């Protein structure tokens, strides 16, 4: 395969403009392209292509398709991604250059710093805008306010061949997981993501070095990850609260929160301590503050419960140290609190801990805020997936763990729903032969069929509203103290115990 000279020249222009290279490096860059693309060289003809509006991603997609056509790589996901990351690494400055520029901007304007790093992460396709745009997003009004729903279509589906190759591959222990800082610049393999174009900002959080990076498949605006430098398990404690506010002090226009640190109610990666952050206002941020209270010995911190499907305590103060002290006290009390009347149990007979919190920090109106969402991961014979987990009758919509993002009122729903909803629409509009294919949705569809008079004009809005109400139920199932008289009386007993 020979590379077109016009294309090579135009791509090199982008590399020089955006990367760490100068015009003197043009031949070197050209040879890097030949190496990455397994090309034989560059054709000498003067054929010029009208591609002046192409982005770096456009060039990489074109060349990868050329490699597949010439039999230089197989048309499998991991090979395409490795080549793409290597090509886009050329337009990405070195980690040291990016870190120096980020911190230079941070000292003047945190927003300029994140704007710089976010633009770079989109340009080199680490943040996969084209894939993210495939997601189906909508809002549904509820008594708790509008909640957000996303049917997640951004992550590319692996083919049967991709899956087979991954199963056959030897297991490797470097990097230890997808969140390890060692992924920065890592080539990738059949079983590990390509990260040649990956960059991580180093941040100091209370004297320890942490990494800050954007999420490739964002679920909200500027979705990013703050990750421990060391591969250590998730842990919620006093240091967590200190770290969250240390981040907010540096990047005050972002929120930051952590998944829980125990199974079933935690996130998908419990093996590596990390937080999630970004520039987004979630439905829970707007939740009504009710039941104001103070805790003796912690005067100066305003405390509230929230009108929200889950059980939330919000702490507010000008003094972040006071919030950290009170949050640490509340966490300790919650970890040891039981209330048999509502099935709340801190420890099993074997000593297994069932309680933790999902914490979320922000700066609002020049005041520090910390939300503590109470979590309980008990299981029972009736609810083997979790008592405070989506119950079986709503798992046809959402069965997965309820993590930080869902807690705050943004549903991340499985990609399977897109086709399933399309099939349900056809059934409800008259294709009754599809009844046998309704599967896990059968009871729900039959209930809707008796409730609504569906037509082409109203079916989309009705189905979205029904999905939203299912997700509201998911959150209510995950709430420890329910929003009924018994549940709220129990919540107040815990508050009084403080």
Tab-separated table of C-alpha atoms in Angstrom:
chain	number	residue	atom	x	y	z
A	1	UNK	CA	0.000	0.000	0.000
A	2	UNK	CA	1.314	3.440	-1.008
A	3	UNK	CA	0.155	6.586	0.761
A	4	UNK	CA	-1.109	9.557	-1.213
A	5	UNK	CA	1.412	12.411	-0.918
A	6	UNK	CA	-1.302	15.075	-0.720
A	7	UNK	CA	-3.035	13.297	2.154
A	8	UNK	CA	0.223	12.713	4.000
A	9	UNK	CA	1.171	16.380	3.673
A	10	UNK	CA	-2.178	17.589	4.951
A	11	UNK	CA	-2.120	15.204	7.892
A	12	UNK	CA	1.427	16.290	8.736
A	13	UNK	CA	0.181	19.891	8.735
A	14	UNK	CA	-2.279	18.877	11.500
A	15	UNK	CA	0.439	17.033	13.405
A	16	UNK	CA	2.704	20.093	13.340
A	17	UNK	CA	-0.182	22.386	14.287
A	18	UNK	CA	-1.525	20.344	17.199
A	19	UNK	CA	1.286	18.057	18.298
A	20	UNK	CA	4.796	18.444	19.670
A	21	UNK	CA	6.480	18.698	16.262
A	22	UNK	CA	7.926	21.394	13.990
A	23	UNK	CA	8.384	21.674	10.224
A	24	UNK	CA	11.863	20.147	10.582
A	25	UNK	CA	10.118	16.974	11.765
A	26	UNK	CA	8.032	16.451	8.604
A	27	UNK	CA	10.087	13.573	7.182
A	28	UNK	CA	10.206	11.913	10.583
A	29	UNK	CA	6.397	12.160	10.888
A	30	UNK	CA	5.986	10.792	7.361
A	31	UNK	CA	8.070	7.760	8.268
A	32	UNK	CA	6.052	7.238	11.444
A	33	UNK	CA	2.920	7.163	9.287
A	34	UNK	CA	4.512	4.590	6.963
A	35	UNK	CA	5.445	2.448	9.991
A	36	UNK	CA	2.039	2.653	11.711
A	37	UNK	CA	0.125	1.974	8.495
A	38	UNK	CA	2.478	-0.815	7.325
A	39	UNK	CA	2.766	1.104	4.046
A	40	UNK	CA	5.462	0.635	1.408
A	41	UNK	CA	6.026	4.322	1.005
A	42	UNK	CA	4.497	7.517	-0.358
A	43	UNK	CA	3.445	7.826	-3.990
A	44	UNK	CA	5.215	10.584	-5.885
A	45	UNK	CA	2.318	11.591	-8.118
A	46	UNK	CA	0.950	15.092	-7.723
A	47	UNK	CA	-2.673	13.955	-7.355
A	48	UNK	CA	-4.271	16.372	-4.895
A	49	UNK	CA	-7.400	15.412	-2.988
A	50	UNK	CA	-9.979	17.941	-1.822
A	51	UNK	CA	-9.803	17.043	1.861
A	52	UNK	CA	-8.921	20.389	3.417
A	53	UNK	CA	-11.859	20.087	5.836
A	54	UNK	CA	-10.879	16.643	7.087
A	55	UNK	CA	-10.293	16.221	10.797
A	56	UNK	CA	-7.520	13.999	12.178
A	57	UNK	CA	-10.194	11.359	12.852
A	58	UNK	CA	-11.289	11.470	9.192
A	59	UNK	CA	-7.727	10.687	8.075
A	60	UNK	CA	-7.415	7.803	10.532
A	61	UNK	CA	-10.739	6.267	9.432
A	62	UNK	CA	-9.718	6.482	5.758
A	63	UNK	CA	-6.299	4.887	6.288
A	64	UNK	CA	-7.641	2.135	8.528
A	65	UNK	CA	-10.151	1.188	5.815
A	66	UNK	CA	-7.293	1.174	3.302
A	67	UNK	CA	-5.296	-1.177	5.533
A	68	UNK	CA	-8.269	-3.545	5.783
A	69	UNK	CA	-8.761	-3.498	1.984
A	70	UNK	CA	-5.061	-4.318	1.455
A	71	UNK	CA	-5.162	-7.142	4.006
A	72	UNK	CA	-2.714	-5.411	6.355
A	73	UNK	CA	-5.024	-5.748	9.357
A	74	UNK	CA	-8.194	-7.710	10.010
A	75	UNK	CA	-11.508	-5.917	10.289
A	76	UNK	CA	-11.737	-6.495	14.040
A	77	UNK	CA	-12.318	-3.825	16.659
A	78	UNK	CA	-9.091	-4.094	18.617
A	79	UNK	CA	-6.851	-3.849	15.524
A	80	UNK	CA	-8.721	-0.803	14.214
A	81	UNK	CA	-8.534	0.909	17.596
A	82	UNK	CA	-4.803	0.254	18.008
A	83	UNK	CA	-4.036	1.849	14.620
A	84	UNK	CA	-6.372	4.792	15.282
A	85	UNK	CA	-4.812	5.512	18.674
A	86	UNK	CA	-1.290	5.407	17.208
A	87	UNK	CA	-2.204	7.786	14.382
A	88	UNK	CA	-3.944	10.235	16.697
A	89	UNK	CA	-1.076	10.031	19.161
A	90	UNK	CA	0.915	11.973	16.551
A	91	UNK	CA	-1.374	15.008	16.899
A	92	UNK	CA	-1.333	14.750	20.709
A	93	UNK	CA	1.401	16.533	22.671
A	94	UNK	CA	3.466	14.581	25.185
A	95	UNK	CA	2.043	14.139	28.688
A	96	UNK	CA	4.573	16.596	30.132
A	97	UNK	CA	3.649	19.284	27.587
A	98	UNK	CA	-0.073	18.882	28.288
A	99	UNK	CA	0.426	18.892	32.048
A	100	UNK	CA	2.557	22.038	31.924
A	101	UNK	CA	-0.017	23.838	29.774
A	102	UNK	CA	-2.959	22.666	31.896
A	103	UNK	CA	-1.405	23.849	35.148
A	104	UNK	CA	-0.297	27.120	33.566
A	105	UNK	CA	-3.906	27.787	32.549
A	106	UNK	CA	-5.255	26.479	35.864
A	107	UNK	CA	-3.381	29.131	37.826
A	108	UNK	CA	-5.223	31.805	35.838
A	109	UNK	CA	-8.592	30.203	35.022
A	110	UNK	CA	-9.779	26.687	35.916
A	111	UNK	CA	-12.353	26.873	33.105
A	112	UNK	CA	-9.673	27.686	30.518
A	113	UNK	CA	-7.648	24.717	31.789
A	114	UNK	CA	-10.488	22.219	31.442
A	115	UNK	CA	-11.562	23.748	28.107
A	116	UNK	CA	-8.020	23.195	26.798
A	117	UNK	CA	-7.794	19.577	27.946
A	118	UNK	CA	-11.337	18.726	26.853
A	119	UNK	CA	-10.834	20.181	23.353
A	120	UNK	CA	-7.608	18.190	23.019
A	121	UNK	CA	-9.305	14.972	24.204
A	122	UNK	CA	-12.072	15.407	21.620
A	123	UNK	CA	-9.693	16.301	18.801
A	124	UNK	CA	-7.603	13.149	19.250
A	125	UNK	CA	-10.793	11.075	19.598
A	126	UNK	CA	-10.043	9.924	23.122
A	127	UNK	CA	-13.485	11.408	23.839
A	128	UNK	CA	-15.445	9.692	21.089
A	129	UNK	CA	-17.928	12.380	20.055
A	130	UNK	CA	-19.231	10.548	17.002
A	131	UNK	CA	-20.020	7.451	19.081
A	132	UNK	CA	-21.525	9.448	21.950
A	133	UNK	CA	-23.877	11.179	19.498
A	134	UNK	CA	-25.556	7.805	18.878
A	135	UNK	CA	-26.962	7.740	22.423
A	136	UNK	CA	-30.708	8.311	22.781
A	137	UNK	CA	-31.345	10.954	25.430
A	138	UNK	CA	-34.573	12.362	26.832
A	139	UNK	CA	-36.103	13.797	30.000
A	140	UNK	CA	-39.268	12.778	31.826
A	141	UNK	CA	-41.098	14.896	34.435
A	142	UNK	CA	-41.811	13.267	37.823
A	143	UNK	CA	-42.901	14.478	41.237
A	144	UNK	CA	-39.185	14.723	42.089
A	145	UNK	CA	-38.479	16.952	39.093
A	146	UNK	CA	-37.325	16.069	35.581
A	147	UNK	CA	-35.122	12.989	35.414
A	148	UNK	CA	-32.684	12.225	32.597
A	149	UNK	CA	-32.529	9.010	30.604
A	150	UNK	CA	-29.864	7.751	28.203
A	151	UNK	CA	-30.020	4.578	26.147
A	152	UNK	CA	-26.324	3.877	25.868
A	153	UNK	CA	-25.404	3.163	22.227
A	154	UNK	CA	-21.927	4.713	22.228
A	155	UNK	CA	-19.724	1.749	23.045
A	156	UNK	CA	-19.016	-0.298	19.885
A	157	UNK	CA	-20.303	-3.855	20.012
A	158	UNK	CA	-17.668	-6.527	19.701
A	159	UNK	CA	-18.143	-9.055	16.936
A	160	UNK	CA	-18.134	-12.797	17.579
A	161	UNK	CA	-14.576	-12.859	16.260
A	162	UNK	CA	-13.490	-10.090	18.680
A	163	UNK	CA	-14.949	-12.045	21.589
A	164	UNK	CA	-13.337	-15.309	20.463
A	165	UNK	CA	-9.925	-13.664	20.077
A	166	UNK	CA	-10.183	-12.085	23.526
A	167	UNK	CA	-11.004	-15.464	25.078
A	168	UNK	CA	-7.999	-17.056	23.412
A	169	UNK	CA	-5.600	-14.280	24.428
A	170	UNK	CA	-3.164	-14.761	27.276
A	171	UNK	CA	-4.095	-12.841	30.403
A	172	UNK	CA	-1.794	-9.928	31.227
A	173	UNK	CA	-1.320	-8.003	34.436
A	174	UNK	CA	-0.096	-4.729	32.966
A	175	UNK	CA	-1.883	-2.373	33.253
A	176	UNK	CA	-3.767	-3.979	36.132
A	177	UNK	CA	-7.110	-2.430	35.142
A	178	UNK	CA	-8.685	0.074	32.760
A	179	UNK	CA	-8.295	2.903	35.305
A	180	UNK	CA	-4.596	2.468	36.049
A	181	UNK	CA	-2.476	5.494	35.188
A	182	UNK	CA	-0.150	3.099	33.347
A	183	UNK	CA	-2.672	3.083	30.493
A	184	UNK	CA	-1.277	6.453	29.380
A	185	UNK	CA	0.337	5.737	25.996
A	186	UNK	CA	-0.255	1.961	26.214
A	187	UNK	CA	-0.573	0.317	22.790
A	188	UNK	CA	-3.414	-2.024	23.759
A	189	UNK	CA	-4.116	-5.592	22.770
A	190	UNK	CA	-6.961	-7.940	21.929
A	191	UNK	CA	-8.037	-7.828	25.593
A	192	UNK	CA	-7.008	-4.293	26.588
A	193	UNK	CA	-8.043	-0.938	25.191
A	194	UNK	CA	-5.728	0.992	22.870
A	195	UNK	CA	-4.419	4.051	24.715
A	196	UNK	CA	-1.538	5.441	22.638
A	197	UNK	CA	-3.384	8.776	22.421
A	198	UNK	CA	-4.393	8.771	26.109
A	199	UNK	CA	-3.205	11.563	28.392
A	200	UNK	CA	-3.656	12.046	32.138
A	201	UNK	CA	-3.364	15.297	34.079
A	202	UNK	CA	-1.607	14.931	37.427
A	203	UNK	CA	-3.401	16.647	40.313
A	204	UNK	CA	-2.392	16.986	43.939
A	205	UNK	CA	-5.203	15.959	46.287
A	206	UNK	CA	-4.176	16.512	49.903
A	207	UNK	CA	-0.526	15.718	49.230
A	208	UNK	CA	-1.130	12.657	47.033
A	209	UNK	CA	-0.847	12.492	43.231
A	210	UNK	CA	-4.062	11.569	41.420
A	211	UNK	CA	-4.867	11.394	37.723
A	212	UNK	CA	-7.540	13.423	35.910
A	213	UNK	CA	-8.807	12.284	32.509
A	214	UNK	CA	-11.932	12.497	30.390
A	215	UNK	CA	-14.179	9.493	29.861
A	216	UNK	CA	-14.079	8.075	26.306
A	217	UNK	CA	-17.822	7.333	26.325
A	218	UNK	CA	-19.255	10.287	28.229
A	219	UNK	CA	-22.625	10.038	29.961
A	220	UNK	CA	-22.881	13.781	30.650
A	221	UNK	CA	-21.141	17.054	29.807
A	222	UNK	CA	-17.351	16.833	30.232
A	223	UNK	CA	-17.658	13.473	32.016
A	224	UNK	CA	-14.287	12.778	33.548
A	225	UNK	CA	-12.504	10.464	35.975
A	226	UNK	CA	-10.194	11.233	38.882
A	227	UNK	CA	-8.158	8.134	39.628
A	228	UNK	CA	-5.768	7.026	42.316
A	229	UNK	CA	-2.116	6.827	41.286
A	230	UNK	CA	-1.958	3.424	42.959
A	231	UNK	CA	-4.108	0.413	42.078
A	232	UNK	CA	-5.993	0.278	45.378
A	233	UNK	CA	-9.634	-0.731	45.983
A	234	UNK	CA	-12.516	1.729	46.277
A	235	UNK	CA	-12.771	3.165	49.765
A	236	UNK	CA	-15.199	5.673	51.255
A	237	UNK	CA	-13.997	7.438	54.385
A	238	UNK	CA	-12.796	10.730	55.792
A	239	UNK	CA	-10.006	10.931	53.206
A	240	UNK	CA	-12.611	10.623	50.432
A	241	UNK	CA	-14.378	13.783	51.609
A	242	UNK	CA	-11.056	15.628	51.951
A	243	UNK	CA	-10.075	14.591	48.401
A	244	UNK	CA	-13.405	15.643	46.893
A	245	UNK	CA	-13.077	19.147	48.295
A	246	UNK	CA	-9.381	19.308	47.338
A	247	UNK	CA	-10.507	18.747	43.757
A	248	UNK	CA	-13.334	21.308	44.019
A	249	UNK	CA	-10.861	23.921	45.273
A	250	UNK	CA	-8.863	23.492	42.061
A	251	UNK	CA	-11.723	22.973	39.600
A	252	UNK	CA	-14.723	24.680	41.214
A	253	UNK	CA	-16.965	24.638	38.117
A	254	UNK	CA	-17.162	20.821	38.206
A	255	UNK	CA	-19.008	18.548	40.628
A	256	UNK	CA	-17.201	15.447	41.908
A	257	UNK	CA	-18.553	12.275	43.484
A	258	UNK	CA	-17.709	8.675	44.211
A	259	UNK	CA	-19.426	5.385	43.662
A	260	UNK	CA	-20.023	3.341	46.794
A	261	UNK	CA	-17.236	1.043	47.960
A	262	UNK	CA	-19.131	-2.214	48.519
A	263	UNK	CA	-20.629	-4.715	46.040
A	264	UNK	CA	-24.140	-4.433	44.546
A	265	UNK	CA	-24.526	-0.732	45.329
A	266	UNK	CA	-21.106	0.273	44.010
A	267	UNK	CA	-19.945	1.007	40.500
A	268	UNK	CA	-18.579	-1.428	37.940
A	269	UNK	CA	-14.911	-1.093	38.991
A	270	UNK	CA	-14.390	-1.640	42.714
A	271	UNK	CA	-10.747	-2.667	42.301
A	272	UNK	CA	-9.399	0.853	41.660
A	273	UNK	CA	-10.163	3.882	43.818
A	274	UNK	CA	-11.606	6.636	41.629
A	275	UNK	CA	-14.129	9.469	41.461
A	276	UNK	CA	-16.314	10.833	38.671
A	277	UNK	CA	-16.583	14.492	37.843
A	278	UNK	CA	-17.762	16.855	35.133
A	279	UNK	CA	-19.608	19.999	34.192
A	280	UNK	CA	-23.205	18.977	34.605
A	281	UNK	CA	-26.184	19.830	36.788
A	282	UNK	CA	-28.006	16.621	37.651
A	283	UNK	CA	-31.660	16.252	38.606
A	284	UNK	CA	-30.654	15.534	42.220
A	285	UNK	CA	-28.744	18.825	42.347
A	286	UNK	CA	-32.097	20.567	41.919
A	287	UNK	CA	-33.955	18.415	44.463
A	288	UNK	CA	-35.951	20.289	47.083
A	289	UNK	CA	-34.261	20.613	50.490
A	290	UNK	CA	-36.583	19.551	53.325
A	291	UNK	CA	-36.281	18.684	57.028
A	292	UNK	CA	-33.542	21.127	58.003
A	293	UNK	CA	-31.610	20.047	61.085
A	294	UNK	CA	-28.363	20.594	62.984
A	295	UNK	CA	-26.064	18.062	64.618
A	296	UNK	CA	-24.832	18.963	68.092
A	297	UNK	CA	-21.151	19.744	68.083
A	298	UNK	CA	-21.164	20.600	64.380
A	299	UNK	CA	-22.860	23.979	64.492
A	300	UNK	CA	-22.232	26.068	61.399
A	301	UNK	CA	-23.066	23.234	59.023
A	302	UNK	CA	-26.591	23.407	57.583
A	303	UNK	CA	-28.129	19.973	57.145
A	304	UNK	CA	-31.142	18.860	55.119
A	305	UNK	CA	-32.792	15.772	53.792
A	306	UNK	CA	-33.866	15.951	50.142
A	307	UNK	CA	-37.170	15.222	48.466
A	308	UNK	CA	-35.693	12.505	46.293
A	309	UNK	CA	-36.378	8.795	45.623
A	310	UNK	CA	-33.201	7.830	47.479
A	311	UNK	CA	-32.226	8.775	51.040
A	312	UNK	CA	-29.956	11.825	50.897
A	313	UNK	CA	-28.442	14.121	53.524
A	314	UNK	CA	-27.094	17.436	52.218
A	315	UNK	CA	-24.448	19.370	54.184
A	316	UNK	CA	-23.693	23.044	53.431
A	317	UNK	CA	-21.114	25.417	54.898
A	318	UNK	CA	-18.490	28.008	54.073
A	319	UNK	CA	-16.054	25.811	56.028
A	320	UNK	CA	-15.195	22.609	54.175
A	321	UNK	CA	-13.289	21.233	57.179
A	322	UNK	CA	-16.471	21.336	59.253
A	323	UNK	CA	-18.359	19.476	56.517
A	324	UNK	CA	-15.605	16.825	56.388
A	325	UNK	CA	-15.821	16.367	60.170
A	326	UNK	CA	-19.606	16.012	60.126
A	327	UNK	CA	-19.652	13.779	57.047
A	328	UNK	CA	-17.109	11.469	58.678
A	329	UNK	CA	-19.279	11.289	61.795
A	330	UNK	CA	-22.452	10.582	59.774
A	331	UNK	CA	-20.689	7.855	57.785
A	332	UNK	CA	-19.445	6.183	60.981
A	333	UNK	CA	-22.938	6.311	62.504
A	334	UNK	CA	-24.573	4.987	59.344
A	335	UNK	CA	-22.101	2.112	59.025
A	336	UNK	CA	-23.238	0.887	62.445
A	337	UNK	CA	-26.939	1.796	62.284
A	338	UNK	CA	-29.775	-0.739	62.126
A	339	UNK	CA	-33.556	-0.345	62.191
A	340	UNK	CA	-35.389	-3.662	62.180
A	341	UNK	CA	-38.741	-1.959	61.621
A	342	UNK	CA	-37.767	-1.053	58.034
A	343	UNK	CA	-35.296	-3.876	57.354
A	344	UNK	CA	-32.158	-1.759	57.701
A	345	UNK	CA	-29.238	-3.844	58.979
A	346	UNK	CA	-25.657	-2.673	59.324
A	347	UNK	CA	-23.944	-6.069	59.534
A	348	UNK	CA	-24.847	-9.639	58.735
A	349	UNK	CA	-24.439	-12.413	61.314
A	350	UNK	CA	-21.080	-13.233	59.714
A	351	UNK	CA	-19.892	-9.655	60.187
A	352	UNK	CA	-20.251	-8.510	56.577
A	353	UNK	CA	-20.707	-4.736	56.353
A	354	UNK	CA	-23.830	-3.592	54.520
A	355	UNK	CA	-23.692	0.201	54.820
A	356	UNK	CA	-21.793	2.961	53.076
A	357	UNK	CA	-22.554	6.239	51.284
A	358	UNK	CA	-22.338	7.656	47.781
A	359	UNK	CA	-20.859	11.163	48.306
A	360	UNK	CA	-21.169	14.097	45.882
A	361	UNK	CA	-19.386	17.442	46.372
A	362	UNK	CA	-19.871	20.783	44.657
A	363	UNK	CA	-19.416	24.528	45.151
A	364	UNK	CA	-22.666	26.448	44.798
A	365	UNK	CA	-23.266	30.131	45.515
A	366	UNK	CA	-19.766	30.296	47.060
A	367	UNK	CA	-20.701	27.594	49.576
A	368	UNK	CA	-19.388	24.061	49.851
A	369	UNK	CA	-21.982	21.293	49.558
A	370	UNK	CA	-21.706	17.571	50.187
A	371	UNK	CA	-24.539	15.128	49.523
A	372	UNK	CA	-24.394	11.779	51.307
A	373	UNK	CA	-26.652	9.160	49.716
A	374	UNK	CA	-27.248	6.321	52.172
A	375	UNK	CA	-26.611	2.856	50.686
A	376	UNK	CA	-27.392	-0.670	51.916
A	377	UNK	CA	-26.371	-3.798	49.988
A	378	UNK	CA	-28.330	-6.483	51.828
A	379	UNK	CA	-29.824	-9.369	49.871
A	380	UNK	CA	-32.640	-11.740	50.751
A	381	UNK	CA	-34.343	-14.815	49.361
A	382	UNK	CA	-37.010	-12.577	47.835
A	383	UNK	CA	-34.428	-10.105	46.464
A	384	UNK	CA	-31.196	-11.990	45.696
A	385	UNK	CA	-29.877	-9.104	43.579
A	386	UNK	CA	-30.307	-6.700	46.488
A	387	UNK	CA	-33.113	-5.522	48.738
A	388	UNK	CA	-32.244	-1.901	47.901
A	389	UNK	CA	-31.651	-2.610	44.212
A	390	UNK	CA	-34.024	-2.551	41.209
A	391	UNK	CA	-36.689	-5.133	42.020
A	392	UNK	CA	-37.501	-7.915	39.531
A	393	UNK	CA	-40.565	-6.183	38.066
A	394	UNK	CA	-38.449	-3.243	36.769
A	395	UNK	CA	-35.328	-5.175	35.784
A	396	UNK	CA	-36.599	-5.493	32.215
A	397	UNK	CA	-35.654	-1.789	31.969
A	398	UNK	CA	-32.693	-1.563	34.365
A	399	UNK	CA	-31.052	-4.505	36.135
A	400	UNK	CA	-27.527	-3.202	36.588
A	401	UNK	CA	-26.082	-1.619	39.750
A	402	UNK	CA	-27.305	1.855	40.656
A	403	UNK	CA	-24.092	3.847	40.744
A	404	UNK	CA	-23.218	7.498	41.176
A	405	UNK	CA	-24.726	8.736	37.908
A	406	UNK	CA	-28.051	6.951	38.381
A	407	UNK	CA	-28.208	8.022	42.032
A	408	UNK	CA	-28.186	11.627	40.808
A	409	UNK	CA	-31.118	11.051	38.470
A	410	UNK	CA	-29.524	10.164	35.126
A	411	UNK	CA	-30.411	6.682	33.904
A	412	UNK	CA	-27.833	4.796	31.848
A	413	UNK	CA	-29.990	2.189	30.153
A	414	UNK	CA	-28.726	-0.823	28.162
A	415	UNK	CA	-28.390	-0.652	24.378
A	416	UNK	CA	-30.741	-3.641	23.965
A	417	UNK	CA	-33.664	-1.321	24.730
A	418	UNK	CA	-33.407	0.463	21.389
A	419	UNK	CA	-34.469	-2.569	19.351
A	420	UNK	CA	-36.787	-3.885	22.040
A	421	UNK	CA	-38.685	-0.582	22.198
A	422	UNK	CA	-38.917	-0.510	18.398
A	423	UNK	CA	-40.477	-3.983	18.470
A	424	UNK	CA	-42.878	-2.932	21.270
A	425	UNK	CA	-43.954	0.070	19.194
A	426	UNK	CA	-44.782	-2.149	16.228
A	427	UNK	CA	-46.787	-4.489	18.442
A	428	UNK	CA	-48.739	-1.651	20.073
A	429	UNK	CA	-49.524	-0.152	16.655
A	430	UNK	CA	-51.127	-3.359	15.424
A	431	UNK	CA	-48.512	-6.007	14.618
A	432	UNK	CA	-49.956	-8.439	17.160
A	433	UNK	CA	-48.005	-11.383	15.767
A	434	UNK	CA	-45.029	-9.940	17.691
A	435	UNK	CA	-46.651	-10.831	21.025
A	436	UNK	CA	-44.478	-13.936	21.360
A	437	UNK	CA	-41.369	-11.742	21.136
A	438	UNK	CA	-42.265	-9.368	23.975
A	439	UNK	CA	-40.277	-11.527	26.391
A	440	UNK	CA	-39.349	-9.743	29.641
A	441	UNK	CA	-41.510	-6.784	28.611
A	442	UNK	CA	-44.737	-8.832	28.287
A	443	UNK	CA	-46.461	-7.733	31.517
A	444	UNK	CA	-45.443	-4.094	31.036
A	445	UNK	CA	-46.678	-3.993	27.446
A	446	UNK	CA	-49.977	-5.626	28.348
A	447	UNK	CA	-50.480	-3.101	31.148
A	448	UNK	CA	-49.824	-0.210	28.757
A	449	UNK	CA	-52.073	-1.749	26.115
A	450	UNK	CA	-55.022	-1.610	28.523
A	451	UNK	CA	-54.125	1.879	29.730
A	452	UNK	CA	-53.555	3.876	26.530
A	453	UNK	CA	-55.002	4.331	23.067
A	454	UNK	CA	-51.798	4.278	21.028
A	455	UNK	CA	-51.293	5.907	17.642
A	456	UNK	CA	-48.365	7.077	15.513
A	457	UNK	CA	-48.543	10.573	17.008
A	458	UNK	CA	-48.423	9.680	20.696
A	459	UNK	CA	-46.555	6.392	20.999
A	460	UNK	CA	-43.035	7.844	21.306
A	461	UNK	CA	-43.943	10.271	24.084
A	462	UNK	CA	-45.974	7.668	26.008
A	463	UNK	CA	-43.229	5.049	25.879
A	464	UNK	CA	-40.590	7.548	26.999
A	465	UNK	CA	-42.782	8.664	29.889
A	466	UNK	CA	-43.388	5.049	30.917
A	467	UNK	CA	-39.649	4.272	30.781
A	468	UNK	CA	-39.011	7.353	32.916
A	469	UNK	CA	-41.519	6.173	35.511
A	470	UNK	CA	-39.847	2.760	35.546
A	471	UNK	CA	-36.514	4.421	36.281
A	472	UNK	CA	-38.136	6.484	39.033
A	473	UNK	CA	-39.233	3.164	40.533
A	474	UNK	CA	-35.678	1.865	40.167
A	475	UNK	CA	-34.462	4.771	42.307
A	476	UNK	CA	-37.250	4.265	44.825
A	477	UNK	CA	-36.290	0.602	45.118
A	478	UNK	CA	-32.697	1.662	45.794
A	479	UNK	CA	-33.776	4.149	48.460
A	480	UNK	CA	-33.134	2.891	51.985
A	481	UNK	CA	-35.834	4.954	53.710
A	482	UNK	CA	-38.913	4.998	51.485
A	483	UNK	CA	-40.953	8.112	50.742
A	484	UNK	CA	-43.944	6.937	52.712
A	485	UNK	CA	-44.936	7.626	56.321
A	486	UNK	CA	-43.141	4.595	57.735
A	487	UNK	CA	-39.978	5.240	55.725
A	488	UNK	CA	-39.753	8.921	56.548
A	489	UNK	CA	-40.361	8.280	60.253
A	490	UNK	CA	-37.485	5.788	60.097
A	491	UNK	CA	-35.282	8.350	58.308
A	492	UNK	CA	-36.017	10.849	61.083
A	493	UNK	CA	-35.020	8.228	63.686
A	494	UNK	CA	-31.624	7.976	62.014
A	495	UNK	CA	-31.331	11.781	61.896
A	496	UNK	CA	-32.151	11.980	65.606
A	497	UNK	CA	-29.566	9.303	66.352
A	498	UNK	CA	-26.923	11.722	65.109
